[in-house]
Short mmCIF file of N, CA and C in Angstrom, two decimals:
data_model
loop_
_atom_site.label_atom_id
_atom_site.label_comp_id
_atom_site.label_asym_id
_atom_site.label_seq_id
_atom_site.Cartn_x
_atom_site.Cartn_y
_atom_site.Cartn_z
N MET A 30 32.63 201.54 228.43
CA MET A 30 34.25 202.85 227.70
C MET A 30 34.63 203.41 228.31
N THR A 31 35.97 203.02 227.82
CA THR A 31 37.32 203.56 228.28
C THR A 31 37.88 204.81 228.43
N ILE A 32 37.87 205.84 228.27
CA ILE A 32 39.05 207.56 227.92
C ILE A 32 39.14 207.29 226.86
N LYS A 33 40.61 205.52 226.74
CA LYS A 33 41.04 205.60 226.39
C LYS A 33 40.38 204.74 224.30
N GLU A 34 39.41 204.14 225.63
CA GLU A 34 39.03 203.37 223.79
C GLU A 34 37.90 204.84 222.97
N ASN A 35 37.30 205.64 223.40
CA ASN A 35 37.04 206.99 223.84
C ASN A 35 37.88 207.73 222.58
N LYS A 36 38.75 207.81 222.49
CA LYS A 36 39.59 208.58 221.81
C LYS A 36 39.55 207.91 220.83
N PHE A 37 40.02 206.92 220.74
CA PHE A 37 40.20 205.52 219.77
C PHE A 37 39.15 205.58 218.67
N THR A 38 38.03 206.14 219.33
CA THR A 38 36.68 205.09 218.53
C THR A 38 36.73 206.94 217.58
N GLU A 39 36.68 208.23 218.09
CA GLU A 39 37.09 209.10 218.04
C GLU A 39 37.19 210.18 216.80
N LEU A 40 39.24 209.43 217.00
CA LEU A 40 39.74 209.33 215.51
C LEU A 40 39.31 208.40 214.72
N ILE A 41 39.15 206.82 214.45
CA ILE A 41 38.41 206.66 213.24
C ILE A 41 37.06 206.95 213.04
N LYS A 42 36.59 207.73 213.69
CA LYS A 42 34.92 208.18 212.91
C LYS A 42 35.07 209.56 211.21
N PHE A 43 35.22 209.15 210.89
CA PHE A 43 35.36 209.72 209.38
C PHE A 43 33.50 210.61 208.92
N LYS A 44 33.69 210.94 209.58
CA LYS A 44 32.08 211.67 209.77
C LYS A 44 32.04 212.69 208.05
N SER A 45 32.95 212.96 208.17
CA SER A 45 32.71 213.85 206.89
C SER A 45 32.72 212.46 205.32
N TRP A 46 33.39 211.87 205.18
CA TRP A 46 33.07 211.17 203.98
C TRP A 46 31.63 210.26 203.64
N GLY A 47 31.43 210.44 202.88
CA GLY A 47 29.86 210.19 202.09
C GLY A 47 29.80 211.27 202.04
N CYS A 48 29.45 211.76 201.94
CA CYS A 48 28.48 213.12 201.78
C CYS A 48 29.22 213.63 201.51
N TYR A 49 27.77 215.65 200.75
CA TYR A 49 27.98 216.18 200.51
C TYR A 49 28.82 217.39 200.64
N PRO A 50 30.06 218.18 199.52
CA PRO A 50 30.82 219.76 200.25
C PRO A 50 29.38 220.24 201.20
N GLU A 51 30.00 220.67 202.12
CA GLU A 51 29.78 221.89 202.54
C GLU A 51 28.55 223.14 201.78
N GLY A 52 28.98 223.43 200.65
CA GLY A 52 28.21 224.29 200.23
C GLY A 52 27.00 224.21 198.78
N TYR A 53 27.33 222.20 199.53
CA TYR A 53 26.37 222.19 197.78
C TYR A 53 24.58 222.16 198.54
N ASN A 54 24.25 222.51 198.39
CA ASN A 54 22.76 222.06 197.71
C ASN A 54 21.84 222.57 196.59
N PRO A 55 21.18 221.02 196.52
CA PRO A 55 20.42 220.83 195.45
C PRO A 55 19.04 221.57 195.09
N VAL A 56 17.87 221.94 195.78
CA VAL A 56 17.53 223.30 195.04
C VAL A 56 18.31 223.66 194.05
N GLU A 57 20.06 224.80 194.43
CA GLU A 57 20.48 225.33 193.92
C GLU A 57 21.22 225.19 192.70
N HIS A 58 22.23 224.19 193.37
CA HIS A 58 23.22 223.47 192.31
C HIS A 58 22.76 222.57 191.33
N GLY A 59 21.24 221.57 191.90
CA GLY A 59 21.17 220.70 190.84
C GLY A 59 21.97 218.89 191.40
N PRO A 60 21.81 218.56 190.11
CA PRO A 60 22.57 217.63 190.70
C PRO A 60 24.04 217.71 190.79
N TYR A 61 24.53 216.48 191.37
CA TYR A 61 25.29 217.03 191.51
C TYR A 61 27.06 216.98 191.24
N ASP A 62 27.55 217.42 190.97
CA ASP A 62 28.47 217.27 189.97
C ASP A 62 29.98 217.42 190.63
N PRO A 63 30.91 215.51 190.89
CA PRO A 63 32.34 216.34 191.62
C PRO A 63 32.87 216.69 191.05
N SER A 64 33.07 216.84 189.23
CA SER A 64 34.45 217.41 189.35
C SER A 64 33.98 219.09 189.42
N ARG A 65 33.06 220.05 190.02
CA ARG A 65 32.46 221.23 190.69
C ARG A 65 32.83 221.56 191.56
N TYR A 66 33.36 223.42 191.71
CA TYR A 66 33.47 222.80 193.31
C TYR A 66 32.68 224.07 194.29
N TYR A 67 31.36 223.76 195.17
CA TYR A 67 31.01 224.51 195.96
C TYR A 67 30.69 225.93 196.94
N GLY A 68 32.49 225.57 197.10
CA GLY A 68 32.42 226.45 197.44
C GLY A 68 31.88 227.45 197.81
N LYS A 69 32.88 229.28 197.91
CA LYS A 69 32.01 230.57 198.21
C LYS A 69 33.05 230.41 196.61
N PRO A 70 32.53 230.92 195.97
CA PRO A 70 33.64 231.34 194.58
C PRO A 70 34.58 232.57 194.75
N ASP A 71 35.55 232.41 194.04
CA ASP A 71 37.21 233.29 194.04
C ASP A 71 37.41 233.51 192.20
N THR A 72 37.93 234.97 192.72
CA THR A 72 38.36 235.45 191.98
C THR A 72 39.55 233.46 190.60
N PRO A 73 39.44 233.08 189.72
CA PRO A 73 40.10 232.19 189.21
C PRO A 73 41.85 232.20 188.75
N PHE A 74 42.82 231.58 189.40
CA PHE A 74 43.38 232.20 189.60
C PHE A 74 44.57 232.90 188.45
N GLY A 75 44.11 231.91 187.01
CA GLY A 75 44.72 233.25 186.06
C GLY A 75 44.64 234.30 186.40
N ASP A 76 42.87 234.76 186.20
CA ASP A 76 43.44 235.94 186.94
C ASP A 76 43.19 237.11 187.75
N VAL A 77 44.43 236.91 188.55
CA VAL A 77 44.74 237.44 189.20
C VAL A 77 45.88 237.91 188.66
N LYS A 78 46.38 239.13 189.35
CA LYS A 78 47.69 239.86 189.26
C LYS A 78 48.38 239.48 190.09
N LEU A 79 49.45 239.60 189.44
CA LEU A 79 50.89 239.31 190.89
C LEU A 79 50.79 240.33 191.97
N GLY A 80 50.53 241.31 191.96
CA GLY A 80 50.26 242.87 193.71
C GLY A 80 49.26 241.58 194.52
N GLU A 81 48.13 240.99 193.46
CA GLU A 81 47.31 240.40 193.98
C GLU A 81 47.96 239.10 194.77
N LEU A 82 48.36 238.58 193.96
CA LEU A 82 48.82 236.97 194.55
C LEU A 82 48.47 236.47 195.72
N SER A 83 49.81 237.25 197.13
CA SER A 83 49.54 237.35 197.92
C SER A 83 48.10 237.25 198.24
N ALA A 84 47.22 238.12 198.33
CA ALA A 84 46.17 238.40 198.85
C ALA A 84 44.80 237.08 198.46
N TRP A 85 45.28 236.38 197.72
CA TRP A 85 44.84 235.25 196.78
C TRP A 85 45.15 234.13 197.95
N PHE A 86 46.51 234.11 198.06
CA PHE A 86 45.82 232.83 198.61
C PHE A 86 45.89 232.56 200.38
N SER A 87 46.51 234.23 200.95
CA SER A 87 45.80 234.20 201.89
C SER A 87 43.84 233.58 202.11
N ARG A 88 43.54 234.30 200.99
CA ARG A 88 41.82 234.04 201.08
C ARG A 88 42.02 232.44 201.73
N ARG A 89 42.86 231.61 200.56
CA ARG A 89 42.62 230.11 200.21
C ARG A 89 43.12 228.85 201.76
N GLU A 90 41.84 228.19 201.72
CA GLU A 90 42.12 227.60 202.52
C GLU A 90 42.94 225.97 202.37
N LYS A 91 43.59 225.65 203.96
CA LYS A 91 44.82 225.00 203.51
C LYS A 91 45.26 223.59 204.54
N GLY A 92 45.15 222.86 203.85
CA GLY A 92 45.32 221.39 204.68
C GLY A 92 45.14 220.62 203.52
N PHE A 93 44.90 219.20 204.53
CA PHE A 93 45.34 217.79 203.81
C PHE A 93 44.30 217.31 202.88
N ARG A 94 42.49 218.06 203.99
CA ARG A 94 41.60 217.70 203.79
C ARG A 94 41.50 218.73 202.19
N GLN A 95 41.55 220.29 201.72
CA GLN A 95 41.49 220.86 200.94
C GLN A 95 42.25 220.16 199.87
N PHE A 96 43.52 219.64 199.99
CA PHE A 96 44.89 219.19 199.22
C PHE A 96 43.61 218.01 198.35
N ALA A 97 43.51 217.48 199.57
CA ALA A 97 42.50 215.76 198.50
C ALA A 97 40.89 216.62 197.64
N ALA A 98 40.31 216.42 198.18
CA ALA A 98 39.45 217.88 197.57
C ALA A 98 39.33 218.40 196.59
N LEU A 99 40.82 219.38 196.18
CA LEU A 99 41.68 219.81 195.28
C LEU A 99 42.05 218.71 194.76
N ILE A 100 42.06 218.05 194.92
CA ILE A 100 42.94 216.33 194.25
C ILE A 100 41.43 215.56 193.20
N SER A 101 41.11 214.97 193.95
CA SER A 101 40.01 214.65 194.37
C SER A 101 38.52 215.16 192.81
N ARG A 102 38.73 216.62 192.00
CA ARG A 102 37.68 217.29 191.83
C ARG A 102 38.48 217.24 190.34
N ALA A 103 39.87 217.11 190.89
CA ALA A 103 41.32 217.59 188.93
C ALA A 103 40.77 216.16 188.81
N HIS A 104 40.53 214.94 189.12
CA HIS A 104 40.73 213.84 189.10
C HIS A 104 39.07 213.62 188.43
N TRP A 105 37.87 213.96 188.82
CA TRP A 105 37.19 213.89 187.77
C TRP A 105 36.99 214.42 187.15
N ARG A 106 37.89 215.93 186.62
CA ARG A 106 36.71 217.26 185.79
C ARG A 106 38.07 215.57 184.53
N TRP A 107 38.72 215.20 184.78
CA TRP A 107 39.79 214.56 184.21
C TRP A 107 38.96 213.31 182.99
N GLN A 108 38.16 212.36 183.83
CA GLN A 108 37.29 211.14 183.61
C GLN A 108 36.44 211.92 182.92
N LEU A 109 35.68 212.94 183.64
CA LEU A 109 34.38 213.44 182.26
C LEU A 109 34.93 213.95 181.48
N LYS A 110 36.41 214.35 180.84
CA LYS A 110 36.83 214.89 178.81
C LYS A 110 36.78 214.10 179.07
N TYR A 111 38.36 212.79 180.03
CA TYR A 111 38.65 211.78 178.86
C TYR A 111 38.16 210.66 178.04
N ILE A 112 37.27 210.17 179.44
CA ILE A 112 36.39 208.76 179.99
C ILE A 112 36.19 208.66 179.59
N HIS A 113 34.80 208.76 180.78
CA HIS A 113 33.72 209.34 180.80
C HIS A 113 32.71 210.14 179.76
N PRO A 114 32.88 210.30 178.20
CA PRO A 114 32.59 210.31 176.82
C PRO A 114 32.01 208.99 176.46
N ARG A 115 30.64 209.17 175.50
CA ARG A 115 30.23 208.17 174.44
C ARG A 115 30.99 207.70 173.31
N LYS A 116 31.97 209.19 172.94
CA LYS A 116 32.51 208.35 171.96
C LYS A 116 34.36 209.40 172.11
N ALA A 117 34.77 209.09 173.65
CA ALA A 117 35.86 208.93 174.04
C ALA A 117 37.42 208.21 172.74
N ASN A 118 37.99 209.20 172.86
CA ASN A 118 39.26 208.49 171.60
C ASN A 118 40.68 207.98 172.61
N MET A 119 41.65 207.37 172.32
CA MET A 119 42.43 206.91 171.92
C MET A 119 43.72 208.11 173.32
N ALA A 120 43.11 209.39 173.40
CA ALA A 120 43.84 210.66 173.79
C ALA A 120 43.78 209.78 175.69
N PRO A 121 43.20 209.20 176.81
CA PRO A 121 43.28 209.81 177.49
C PRO A 121 44.96 208.34 178.04
N LEU A 122 45.26 206.63 177.18
CA LEU A 122 45.81 206.02 176.24
C LEU A 122 47.10 206.96 176.54
N TYR A 123 47.43 208.02 175.67
CA TYR A 123 48.26 208.41 175.55
C TYR A 123 48.93 209.34 176.29
N GLN A 124 46.94 210.00 176.94
CA GLN A 124 48.36 210.72 178.36
C GLN A 124 48.71 209.90 179.19
N VAL A 125 48.25 208.93 180.02
CA VAL A 125 49.14 208.09 181.23
C VAL A 125 50.10 206.86 180.50
N ALA A 126 50.57 206.97 179.39
CA ALA A 126 51.74 206.20 178.98
C ALA A 126 52.98 207.66 178.47
N PHE A 127 52.73 208.68 178.59
CA PHE A 127 53.19 209.56 178.46
C PHE A 127 53.92 210.05 180.32
N LEU A 128 52.79 210.82 180.56
CA LEU A 128 53.33 210.39 182.19
C LEU A 128 54.69 210.00 182.77
N GLY A 129 53.15 208.38 182.49
CA GLY A 129 54.13 206.90 182.60
C GLY A 129 56.67 206.67 182.42
N SER A 130 56.38 207.81 181.61
CA SER A 130 57.65 207.31 180.67
C SER A 130 59.07 208.69 181.26
N VAL A 131 57.66 209.66 181.48
CA VAL A 131 58.15 210.57 181.93
C VAL A 131 58.67 210.55 183.33
N PHE A 132 57.99 210.36 183.64
CA PHE A 132 57.88 209.95 185.64
C PHE A 132 58.62 208.70 185.38
N GLY A 133 59.10 207.66 185.33
CA GLY A 133 60.03 207.04 184.27
C GLY A 133 61.48 206.97 184.73
N TYR A 134 62.15 208.48 183.53
CA TYR A 134 63.17 209.47 183.15
C TYR A 134 63.28 210.25 184.31
N CYS A 135 62.28 210.80 185.12
CA CYS A 135 63.02 211.02 186.45
C CYS A 135 63.52 210.56 187.56
N ILE A 136 62.52 209.80 187.62
CA ILE A 136 63.17 208.84 188.37
C ILE A 136 64.50 207.83 188.32
N ASN A 137 64.59 207.72 187.00
CA ASN A 137 65.95 207.34 186.49
C ASN A 137 67.16 207.98 186.12
N TYR A 138 66.78 209.12 186.26
CA TYR A 138 67.75 210.19 186.05
C TYR A 138 68.96 210.28 186.72
N LEU A 139 69.29 210.19 187.54
CA LEU A 139 71.19 210.23 188.82
C LEU A 139 71.19 208.98 187.50
N ARG A 140 70.53 208.10 186.76
CA ARG A 140 71.90 207.06 186.73
C ARG A 140 71.87 206.72 184.58
N LEU A 141 71.08 207.89 184.45
CA LEU A 141 71.35 208.30 183.10
C LEU A 141 72.16 209.49 182.88
N ARG A 142 72.40 210.42 183.78
CA ARG A 142 73.18 211.80 183.30
C ARG A 142 74.09 210.82 182.78
N GLY A 143 75.18 210.11 183.38
CA GLY A 143 76.60 209.87 183.22
C GLY A 143 76.37 208.99 182.07
N HIS A 144 75.17 209.07 181.52
CA HIS A 144 75.75 207.85 179.60
C HIS A 144 75.89 209.73 178.42
N ARG A 145 75.48 210.53 179.19
CA ARG A 145 75.86 211.53 177.89
C ARG A 145 78.04 212.06 177.44
N ASN A 146 78.65 211.04 178.23
CA ASN A 146 79.44 211.55 179.19
C ASN A 146 80.94 210.16 178.56
N TYR A 147 79.74 209.25 178.45
CA TYR A 147 80.75 208.09 177.51
C TYR A 147 81.19 208.20 176.39
N LYS A 148 82.44 207.47 175.90
CA LYS A 148 82.61 207.27 174.79
C LYS A 148 82.78 206.29 174.02
N TYR A 149 82.42 205.29 173.65
CA TYR A 149 82.08 204.01 173.16
C TYR A 149 82.31 204.26 171.97
N HIS A 150 83.89 204.45 171.46
CA HIS A 150 84.23 203.96 170.14
C HIS A 150 86.06 205.38 169.87
#
């Protein structure tokens, strides 16, 4: 294998995909929950005072992988709360419909804003 092929194979290997997070310990945490953060616990964002906000942000791990994990945890938390319960109701459908209409309004806002100044009579 040439050097170029070796670098390419290193790029396409995703060693962390399909594995548990680094902080997960089955003996300590029990069954795996995809909506839970298994890293070092820190002050929740709602409890942070304004003076401590910059220090709190500096302690955060930043990067694409951490952001993707954040979105994944939020998605699983939403699914476990609204989609997977035994007696789920219509709330997730209403939420998706509402977000779809807000998104549609936002992407069409530049076309719609001129209509408020038109005089039809």
